Amino acid sequence: MNFNMELPGLKGVNIEEIIEQENRILVYVSMPLKEHSCPACGVKTLKVHDYRTRKIGHLSFWGRLTKLMYRCRRYRCTCGKRFAEKAPFVERYQRFSKEVNQAMIIQSVQSKTFKDAAMTLGTSVSTIIRRFIKQVKAALPEGFRLPKAIAIDEYKSDTDAGKYQLIIANAETHEPIDILPNRRLQTIKTYLQKYEQDVEIVVMDMNGSFKAAIHQAFAKPIIVADRFHYCRYIHWALDDVRRKVRKEMHVKLLVK
Ligand SMILES: [Zn+2]
């Protein structure tokens, strides 16, 4: 059966069948047969090697999570090379369609919580946080330098027990600067090696071994102070970062 309708994000894609299950919709899709250039030798081929079904998370339709059951065709070239066809809706090795990846970035910033975003898109909280961090990184300007005094705090995501992100903030203005995906020494070291040149004071409320790690992470001697001893009470939250990024994204969307 072929559907004459076009579903969002699936332009030029054959919709073979739509199956409704209890809480989700399976959309069986394929690409039209089309001459492809061999990635190895450049010769054009129409010879089909085989098909493999890929399960790809897609946007919700009619309020239900949707999976694309993509019958991915592989072509064979006279040179012996076998390769998958090009599909406009998904990148190689991805479990989610391009539309969903885009939606994840937007939801990670605009949803009330990461959990809300994860539930709306049928993915995990950690996936949403990863997209969020990527978005924050992309928003950082080139030639960026850390201020003289930075504050480091940890943020525990609400569902993945034991998973922490580190928030880097300006200790004087309390303005959030960056989020690191974890609190491993190597992650902090790599980050600081890029940006530490101006930092003299690090403010944090964390255990002794973590403080020792921070000393190690810097190439030069620095002062590590407890927030309690620092001159002003510092308050910030991940939501401050979210608000900032949301504002930037809003501006970007308006500019487009
Ligand atoms: Zn070839």
PDB file of C-alpha atoms and ligand atoms in Angstrom:
ATOM      1  CA  MET A   1       0.000   0.000   0.000  1.00  0.00           C
ATOM      2  CA  ASN A   2       1.270   3.475  -0.807  1.00  0.00           C
ATOM      3  CA  PHE A   3       0.150   6.594   0.988  1.00  0.00           C
ATOM      4  CA  ASN A   4      -0.431   9.767  -0.929  1.00  0.00           C
ATOM      5  CA  MET A   5       0.174  11.877   2.139  1.00  0.00           C
ATOM      6  CA  GLU A   6       3.394  13.506   3.168  1.00  0.00           C
ATOM      7  CA  LEU A   7       4.442  13.216   6.783  1.00  0.00           C
ATOM      8  CA  PRO A   8       6.591  15.920   8.429  1.00  0.00           C
ATOM      9  CA  GLY A   9      10.288  15.303   7.888  1.00  0.00           C
ATOM     10  CA  LEU A  10       9.651  12.594   5.287  1.00  0.00           C
ATOM     11  CA  LYS A  11       9.551  14.461   2.004  1.00  0.00           C
ATOM     12  CA  GLY A  12      10.351  12.264  -0.979  1.00  0.00           C
ATOM     13  CA  VAL A  13      10.187   9.131   1.153  1.00  0.00           C
ATOM     14  CA  ASN A  14       7.895   6.194   0.331  1.00  0.00           C
ATOM     15  CA  ILE A  15       5.454   5.510   3.149  1.00  0.00           C
ATOM     16  CA  GLU A  16       4.657   1.818   2.771  1.00  0.00           C
ATOM     17  CA  GLU A  17       2.525   1.213   5.800  1.00  0.00           C
ATOM     18  CA  ILE A  18       1.465   2.787   9.078  1.00  0.00           C
ATOM     19  CA  ILE A  19       0.769   0.488  12.004  1.00  0.00           C
ATOM     20  CA  GLU A  20      -0.781   1.759  15.207  1.00  0.00           C
ATOM     21  CA  GLN A  21       0.262   0.038  18.367  1.00  0.00           C
ATOM     22  CA  GLU A  22      -0.968   0.801  21.854  1.00  0.00           C
ATOM     23  CA  ASN A  23       1.253   3.748  22.614  1.00  0.00           C
ATOM     24  CA  ARG A  24       3.242   4.222  19.445  1.00  0.00           C
ATOM     25  CA  ILE A  25       3.057   4.326  15.699  1.00  0.00           C
ATOM     26  CA  LEU A  26       5.276   2.374  13.346  1.00  0.00           C
ATOM     27  CA  VAL A  27       5.780   3.958   9.955  1.00  0.00           C
ATOM     28  CA  TYR A  28       7.281   1.640   7.353  1.00  0.00           C
ATOM     29  CA  VAL A  29       9.345   3.663   4.915  1.00  0.00           C
ATOM     30  CA  SER A  30      11.730   3.160   2.025  1.00  0.00           C
ATOM     31  CA  MET A  31      13.532   5.283  -0.535  1.00  0.00           C
ATOM     32  CA  PRO A  32      12.749   5.157  -4.259  1.00  0.00           C
ATOM     33  CA  LEU A  33      15.252   3.153  -6.325  1.00  0.00           C
ATOM     34  CA  LYS A  34      17.777   5.651  -7.622  1.00  0.00           C
ATOM     35  CA  GLU A  35      21.135   5.564  -9.351  1.00  0.00           C
ATOM     36  CA  HIS A  36      23.936   6.020  -6.800  1.00  0.00           C
ATOM     37  CA  SER A  37      27.593   6.836  -7.340  1.00  0.00           C
ATOM     38  CA  CYS A  38      29.937   4.299  -5.753  1.00  0.00           C
ATOM     39  CA  PRO A  39      31.825   5.921  -2.834  1.00  0.00           C
ATOM     40  CA  ALA A  40      34.937   3.876  -3.737  1.00  0.00           C
ATOM     41  CA  CYS A  41      35.304   4.312  -7.505  1.00  0.00           C
ATOM     42  CA  GLY A  42      32.632   6.830  -8.496  1.00  0.00           C
ATOM     43  CA  VAL A  43      30.946   4.589 -11.078  1.00  0.00           C
ATOM     44  CA  LYS A  44      27.153   4.827 -11.091  1.00  0.00           C
ATOM     45  CA  THR A  45      25.121   1.781 -10.144  1.00  0.00           C
ATOM     46  CA  LEU A  46      21.510   0.671  -9.840  1.00  0.00           C
ATOM     47  CA  LYS A  47      22.306  -2.858  -8.664  1.00  0.00           C
ATOM     48  CA  VAL A  48      20.663  -3.707  -5.344  1.00  0.00           C
ATOM     49  CA  HIS A  49      22.749  -5.768  -2.939  1.00  0.00           C
ATOM     50  CA  ASP A  50      20.297  -6.274  -0.069  1.00  0.00           C
ATOM     51  CA  TYR A  51      17.932  -4.611   2.403  1.00  0.00           C
ATOM     52  CA  ARG A  52      18.198  -4.110   6.125  1.00  0.00           C
ATOM     53  CA  THR A  53      15.538  -2.720   8.410  1.00  0.00           C
ATOM     54  CA  ARG A  54      16.649   0.113  10.644  1.00  0.00           C
ATOM     55  CA  LYS A  55      14.531   1.324  13.544  1.00  0.00           C
ATOM     56  CA  ILE A  56      14.709   5.095  13.809  1.00  0.00           C
ATOM     57  CA  GLY A  57      13.045   7.332  16.378  1.00  0.00           C
ATOM     58  CA  HIS A  58      10.982  10.060  14.743  1.00  0.00           C
ATOM     59  CA  LEU A  59       8.710  12.949  15.741  1.00  0.00           C
ATOM     60  CA  SER A  60       5.482  12.216  17.586  1.00  0.00           C
ATOM     61  CA  PHE A  61       2.464  11.940  15.320  1.00  0.00           C
ATOM     62  CA  TRP A  62      -1.007  12.446  16.736  1.00  0.00           C
ATOM     63  CA  GLY A  63       0.484  12.597  20.217  1.00  0.00           C
ATOM     64  CA  ARG A  64       2.148   9.211  19.970  1.00  0.00           C
ATOM     65  CA  LEU A  65       5.805   8.322  19.704  1.00  0.00           C
ATOM     66  CA  THR A  66       6.722   7.254  16.219  1.00  0.00           C
ATOM     67  CA  LYS A  67       9.323   4.802  15.012  1.00  0.00           C
ATOM     68  CA  LEU A  68      10.386   4.709  11.406  1.00  0.00           C
ATOM     69  CA  MET A  69      10.863   1.161  10.217  1.00  0.00           C
ATOM     70  CA  TYR A  70      13.237   2.039   7.449  1.00  0.00           C
ATOM     71  CA  ARG A  71      13.931  -0.639   4.864  1.00  0.00           C
ATOM     72  CA  CYS A  72      17.394   0.555   3.982  1.00  0.00           C
ATOM     73  CA  ARG A  73      18.618  -0.544   0.563  1.00  0.00           C
ATOM     74  CA  ARG A  74      22.251  -1.314  -0.115  1.00  0.00           C
ATOM     75  CA  TYR A  75      23.726  -1.046  -3.576  1.00  0.00           C
ATOM     76  CA  ARG A  76      26.545  -3.041  -5.098  1.00  0.00           C
ATOM     77  CA  CYS A  77      29.107  -1.641  -7.486  1.00  0.00           C
ATOM     78  CA  THR A  78      30.975  -3.526 -10.237  1.00  0.00           C
ATOM     79  CA  CYS A  79      34.172  -2.832  -8.238  1.00  0.00           C
ATOM     80  CA  GLY A  80      32.800  -4.978  -5.415  1.00  0.00           C
ATOM     81  CA  LYS A  81      31.943  -2.126  -3.027  1.00  0.00           C
ATOM     82  CA  ARG A  82      28.645  -2.398  -1.173  1.00  0.00           C
ATOM     83  CA  PHE A  83      27.109   0.702   0.309  1.00  0.00           C
ATOM     84  CA  ALA A  84      23.893   2.011   1.832  1.00  0.00           C
ATOM     85  CA  GLU A  85      21.685   4.391  -0.124  1.00  0.00           C
ATOM     86  CA  LYS A  86      21.361   8.032   0.853  1.00  0.00           C
ATOM     87  CA  ALA A  87      18.296   8.916   2.900  1.00  0.00           C
ATOM     88  CA  PRO A  88      17.343  12.540   3.564  1.00  0.00           C
ATOM     89  CA  PHE A  89      15.804  11.923   6.981  1.00  0.00           C
ATOM     90  CA  VAL A  90      18.620  10.196   8.860  1.00  0.00           C
ATOM     91  CA  GLU A  91      22.413  10.263   9.102  1.00  0.00           C
ATOM     92  CA  ARG A  92      24.542   7.150   9.086  1.00  0.00           C
ATOM     93  CA  TYR A  93      24.594   5.196  12.364  1.00  0.00           C
ATOM     94  CA  GLN A  94      22.014   7.506  13.981  1.00  0.00           C
ATOM     95  CA  ARG A  95      19.146   6.117  16.033  1.00  0.00           C
ATOM     96  CA  PHE A  96      17.041   9.246  15.582  1.00  0.00           C
ATOM     97  CA  SER A  97      15.895  11.113  12.502  1.00  0.00           C
ATOM     98  CA  LYS A  98      17.308  14.545  11.674  1.00  0.00           C
ATOM     99  CA  GLU A  99      13.990  16.121  12.686  1.00  0.00           C
ATOM    100  CA  VAL A 100      14.186  14.544  16.136  1.00  0.00           C
ATOM    101  CA  ASN A 101      17.783  15.623  16.631  1.00  0.00           C
ATOM    102  CA  GLN A 102      16.740  19.185  15.860  1.00  0.00           C
ATOM    103  CA  ALA A 103      13.741  18.910  18.195  1.00  0.00           C
ATOM    104  CA  MET A 104      15.975  17.536  20.974  1.00  0.00           C
ATOM    105  CA  ILE A 105      18.197  20.585  20.864  1.00  0.00           C
ATOM    106  CA  ILE A 106      15.233  22.944  21.002  1.00  0.00           C
ATOM    107  CA  GLN A 107      13.419  20.959  23.703  1.00  0.00           C
ATOM    108  CA  SER A 108      16.567  20.619  25.824  1.00  0.00           C
ATOM    109  CA  VAL A 109      16.642  24.388  26.082  1.00  0.00           C
ATOM    110  CA  GLN A 110      12.947  25.260  26.092  1.00  0.00           C
ATOM    111  CA  SER A 111      11.278  22.495  28.096  1.00  0.00           C
ATOM    112  CA  LYS A 112      10.609  23.111  31.749  1.00  0.00           C
ATOM    113  CA  THR A 113      12.897  20.249  32.748  1.00  0.00           C
ATOM    114  CA  PHE A 114      15.216  17.832  30.968  1.00  0.00           C
ATOM    115  CA  LYS A 115      12.862  15.067  32.053  1.00  0.00           C
ATOM    116  CA  ASP A 116       9.914  16.727  30.292  1.00  0.00           C
ATOM    117  CA  ALA A 117      11.947  17.010  27.113  1.00  0.00           C
ATOM    118  CA  ALA A 118      13.018  13.369  27.335  1.00  0.00           C
ATOM    119  CA  MET A 119       9.442  12.182  27.803  1.00  0.00           C
ATOM    120  CA  THR A 120       8.084  14.289  24.947  1.00  0.00           C
ATOM    121  CA  LEU A 121      10.680  12.930  22.555  1.00  0.00           C
ATOM    122  CA  GLY A 122      10.817   9.363  23.837  1.00  0.00           C
ATOM    123  CA  THR A 123      14.473   9.431  24.775  1.00  0.00           C
ATOM    124  CA  SER A 124      16.599   9.391  27.919  1.00  0.00           C
ATOM    125  CA  VAL A 125      17.414  12.339  30.150  1.00  0.00           C
ATOM    126  CA  SER A 126      21.132  11.830  29.537  1.00  0.00           C
ATOM    127  CA  THR A 127      20.624  12.088  25.764  1.00  0.00           C
ATOM    128  CA  ILE A 128      18.795  15.388  26.244  1.00  0.00           C
ATOM    129  CA  ILE A 129      21.545  16.690  28.519  1.00  0.00           C
ATOM    130  CA  ARG A 130      24.185  15.729  25.953  1.00  0.00           C
ATOM    131  CA  ARG A 131      22.350  17.736  23.269  1.00  0.00           C
ATOM    132  CA  PHE A 132      22.026  20.619  25.686  1.00  0.00           C
ATOM    133  CA  ILE A 133      25.751  20.653  26.440  1.00  0.00           C
ATOM    134  CA  LYS A 134      26.502  20.571  22.718  1.00  0.00           C
ATOM    135  CA  GLN A 135      24.214  23.558  22.236  1.00  0.00           C
ATOM    136  CA  VAL A 136      25.882  25.489  25.066  1.00  0.00           C
ATOM    137  CA  LYS A 137      29.314  24.709  23.607  1.00  0.00           C
ATOM    138  CA  ALA A 138      28.247  25.968  20.200  1.00  0.00           C
ATOM    139  CA  ALA A 139      27.121  29.225  21.833  1.00  0.00           C
ATOM    140  CA  LEU A 140      30.571  29.887  23.329  1.00  0.00           C
ATOM    141  CA  PRO A 141      32.424  32.563  21.356  1.00  0.00           C
ATOM    142  CA  GLU A 142      35.881  31.961  19.851  1.00  0.00           C
ATOM    143  CA  GLY A 143      38.858  33.269  21.780  1.00  0.00           C
ATOM    144  CA  PHE A 144      36.931  32.886  24.994  1.00  0.00           C
ATOM    145  CA  ARG A 145      38.803  33.461  28.293  1.00  0.00           C
ATOM    146  CA  LEU A 146      37.734  32.523  31.783  1.00  0.00           C
ATOM    147  CA  PRO A 147      37.516  35.342  34.376  1.00  0.00           C
ATOM    148  CA  LYS A 148      39.994  35.723  37.284  1.00  0.00           C
ATOM    149  CA  ALA A 149      37.645  34.079  39.756  1.00  0.00           C
ATOM    150  CA  ILE A 150      35.550  31.126  38.732  1.00  0.00           C
ATOM    151  CA  ALA A 151      33.133  29.033  40.738  1.00  0.00           C
ATOM    152  CA  ILE A 152      32.700  25.335  40.141  1.00  0.00           C
ATOM    153  CA  ASP A 153      29.630  23.480  41.274  1.00  0.00           C
ATOM    154  CA  GLU A 154      28.225  20.100  40.489  1.00  0.00           C
ATOM    155  CA  TYR A 155      24.823  19.322  39.157  1.00  0.00           C
ATOM    156  CA  LYS A 156      23.288  15.909  39.532  1.00  0.00           C
ATOM    157  CA  SER A 157      20.784  15.006  36.854  1.00  0.00           C
ATOM    158  CA  ASP A 158      17.595  13.751  38.452  1.00  0.00           C
ATOM    159  CA  THR A 159      17.314  10.247  37.020  1.00  0.00           C
ATOM    160  CA  ASP A 160      20.780   8.872  36.308  1.00  0.00           C
ATOM    161  CA  ALA A 161      22.059   8.303  39.831  1.00  0.00           C
ATOM    162  CA  GLY A 162      25.727   9.086  40.155  1.00  0.00           C
ATOM    163  CA  LYS A 163      25.909  11.120  36.982  1.00  0.00           C
ATOM    164  CA  TYR A 164      27.199  14.595  37.566  1.00  0.00           C
ATOM    165  CA  GLN A 165      27.836  17.575  35.389  1.00  0.00           C
ATOM    166  CA  LEU A 166      30.056  20.439  36.448  1.00  0.00           C
ATOM    167  CA  ILE A 167      28.872  24.000  36.149  1.00  0.00           C
ATOM    168  CA  ILE A 168      31.507  26.674  35.677  1.00  0.00           C
ATOM    169  CA  ALA A 169      30.382  30.173  36.656  1.00  0.00           C
ATOM    170  CA  ASN A 170      31.879  33.603  37.092  1.00  0.00           C
ATOM    171  CA  ALA A 171      32.443  33.833  40.865  1.00  0.00           C
ATOM    172  CA  GLU A 172      31.859  37.577  40.959  1.00  0.00           C
ATOM    173  CA  THR A 173      28.914  38.079  38.655  1.00  0.00           C
ATOM    174  CA  HIS A 174      27.549  34.540  39.253  1.00  0.00           C
ATOM    175  CA  GLU A 175      26.980  34.324  35.548  1.00  0.00           C
ATOM    176  CA  PRO A 176      27.088  30.724  34.345  1.00  0.00           C
ATOM    177  CA  ILE A 177      29.825  30.167  31.796  1.00  0.00           C
ATOM    178  CA  ASP A 178      29.883  26.533  30.847  1.00  0.00           C
ATOM    179  CA  ILE A 179      28.828  23.018  31.724  1.00  0.00           C
ATOM    180  CA  LEU A 180      31.174  20.051  31.642  1.00  0.00           C
ATOM    181  CA  PRO A 181      29.635  16.655  30.889  1.00  0.00           C
ATOM    182  CA  ASN A 182      31.163  14.966  33.969  1.00  0.00           C
ATOM    183  CA  ARG A 183      33.481  15.655  36.891  1.00  0.00           C
ATOM    184  CA  ARG A 184      36.336  13.416  35.854  1.00  0.00           C
ATOM    185  CA  LEU A 185      39.758  14.930  36.383  1.00  0.00           C
ATOM    186  CA  GLN A 186      40.684  14.488  32.716  1.00  0.00           C
ATOM    187  CA  THR A 187      37.589  16.397  31.576  1.00  0.00           C
ATOM    188  CA  ILE A 188      38.355  19.312  33.883  1.00  0.00           C
ATOM    189  CA  LYS A 189      42.035  19.288  32.961  1.00  0.00           C
ATOM    190  CA  THR A 190      41.325  19.378  29.238  1.00  0.00           C
ATOM    191  CA  TYR A 191      38.869  22.215  29.722  1.00  0.00           C
ATOM    192  CA  LEU A 192      41.160  24.291  31.945  1.00  0.00           C
ATOM    193  CA  GLN A 193      44.172  23.772  29.724  1.00  0.00           C
ATOM    194  CA  LYS A 194      42.232  25.560  27.023  1.00  0.00           C
ATOM    195  CA  TYR A 195      40.966  28.467  29.117  1.00  0.00           C
ATOM    196  CA  GLU A 196      42.846  28.723  32.419  1.00  0.00           C
ATOM    197  CA  GLN A 197      45.304  31.516  31.532  1.00  0.00           C
ATOM    198  CA  ASP A 198      43.540  34.244  33.584  1.00  0.00           C
ATOM    199  CA  VAL A 199      42.136  32.183  36.451  1.00  0.00           C
ATOM    200  CA  GLU A 200      43.559  32.886  39.921  1.00  0.00           C
ATOM    201  CA  ILE A 201      40.796  31.823  42.288  1.00  0.00           C
ATOM    202  CA  VAL A 202      38.447  28.857  42.189  1.00  0.00           C
ATOM    203  CA  VAL A 203      35.456  28.877  44.506  1.00  0.00           C
ATOM    204  CA  MET A 204      33.736  25.594  45.300  1.00  0.00           C
ATOM    205  CA  ASP A 205      31.981  23.595  47.973  1.00  0.00           C
ATOM    206  CA  MET A 206      33.239  20.141  47.276  1.00  0.00           C
ATOM    207  CA  ASN A 207      35.153  17.459  49.102  1.00  0.00           C
ATOM    208  CA  GLY A 208      38.891  17.524  49.750  1.00  0.00           C
ATOM    209  CA  SER A 209      39.919  15.049  47.090  1.00  0.00           C
ATOM    210  CA  PHE A 210      38.038  17.029  44.479  1.00  0.00           C
ATOM    211  CA  LYS A 211      39.824  20.184  45.573  1.00  0.00           C
ATOM    212  CA  ALA A 212      43.148  18.398  45.256  1.00  0.00           C
ATOM    213  CA  ALA A 213      42.124  17.358  41.761  1.00  0.00           C
ATOM    214  CA  ILE A 214      41.382  20.973  40.866  1.00  0.00           C
ATOM    215  CA  HIS A 215      44.844  22.019  42.058  1.00  0.00           C
ATOM    216  CA  GLN A 216      46.288  19.301  39.842  1.00  0.00           C
ATOM    217  CA  ALA A 217      44.182  20.298  36.876  1.00  0.00           C
ATOM    218  CA  PHE A 218      45.819  23.712  36.735  1.00  0.00           C
ATOM    219  CA  ALA A 219      49.264  24.067  35.291  1.00  0.00           C
ATOM    220  CA  LYS A 220      50.005  26.945  37.725  1.00  0.00           C
ATOM    221  CA  PRO A 221      49.330  27.513  41.445  1.00  0.00           C
ATOM    222  CA  ILE A 222      45.880  28.889  42.242  1.00  0.00           C
ATOM    223  CA  ILE A 223      43.751  29.608  45.299  1.00  0.00           C
ATOM    224  CA  VAL A 224      40.877  27.238  45.953  1.00  0.00           C
ATOM    225  CA  ALA A 225      38.337  28.762  48.329  1.00  0.00           C
ATOM    226  CA  ASP A 226      35.177  27.497  49.954  1.00  0.00           C
ATOM    227  CA  ARG A 227      32.152  29.436  48.933  1.00  0.00           C
ATOM    228  CA  PHE A 228      31.423  29.922  52.625  1.00  0.00           C
ATOM    229  CA  HIS A 229      34.653  31.874  53.024  1.00  0.00           C
ATOM    230  CA  TYR A 230      34.224  33.816  49.866  1.00  0.00           C
ATOM    231  CA  CYS A 231      33.186  37.451  50.319  1.00  0.00           C
ATOM    232  CA  ARG A 232      29.708  37.190  48.896  1.00  0.00           C
ATOM    233  CA  TYR A 233      27.059  34.586  48.901  1.00  0.00           C
ATOM    234  CA  ILE A 234      26.993  33.004  45.463  1.00  0.00           C
ATOM    235  CA  HIS A 235      23.869  31.557  44.109  1.00  0.00           C
ATOM    236  CA  TRP A 236      23.336  30.061  40.734  1.00  0.00           C
ATOM    237  CA  ALA A 237      21.537  27.117  39.255  1.00  0.00           C
ATOM    238  CA  LEU A 238      21.426  25.200  36.046  1.00  0.00           C
ATOM    239  CA  ASP A 239      18.207  27.048  35.316  1.00  0.00           C
ATOM    240  CA  ASP A 240      20.198  30.260  35.006  1.00  0.00           C
ATOM    241  CA  VAL A 241      22.167  28.669  32.201  1.00  0.00           C
ATOM    242  CA  ARG A 242      18.975  27.446  30.625  1.00  0.00           C
ATOM    243  CA  ARG A 243      17.435  30.890  30.774  1.00  0.00           C
ATOM    244  CA  LYS A 244      20.488  32.411  29.150  1.00  0.00           C
ATOM    245  CA  VAL A 245      20.644  29.869  26.352  1.00  0.00           C
ATOM    246  CA  ARG A 246      16.899  30.110  25.838  1.00  0.00           C
ATOM    247  CA  LYS A 247      17.218  33.852  25.403  1.00  0.00           C
ATOM    248  CA  GLU A 248      20.019  33.413  22.887  1.00  0.00           C
ATOM    249  CA  MET A 249      18.083  30.799  20.999  1.00  0.00           C
ATOM    250  CA  HIS A 250      15.037  33.051  20.950  1.00  0.00           C
ATOM    251  CA  VAL A 251      17.120  35.808  19.407  1.00  0.00           C
ATOM    252  CA  LYS A 252      18.589  33.374  16.865  1.00  0.00           C
ATOM    253  CA  LEU A 253      15.143  32.146  15.870  1.00  0.00           C
ATOM    254  CA  LEU A 254      13.969  35.733  15.411  1.00  0.00           C
ATOM    255  CA  VAL A 255      16.980  36.542  13.255  1.00  0.00           C
ATOM    256  CA  LYS A 256      16.223  33.567  11.010  1.00  0.00           C
TER     257      LYS A 256
HETATM  258 ZN    ZN B   1      32.811   1.021  -7.230  1.00  0.00          ZN
END
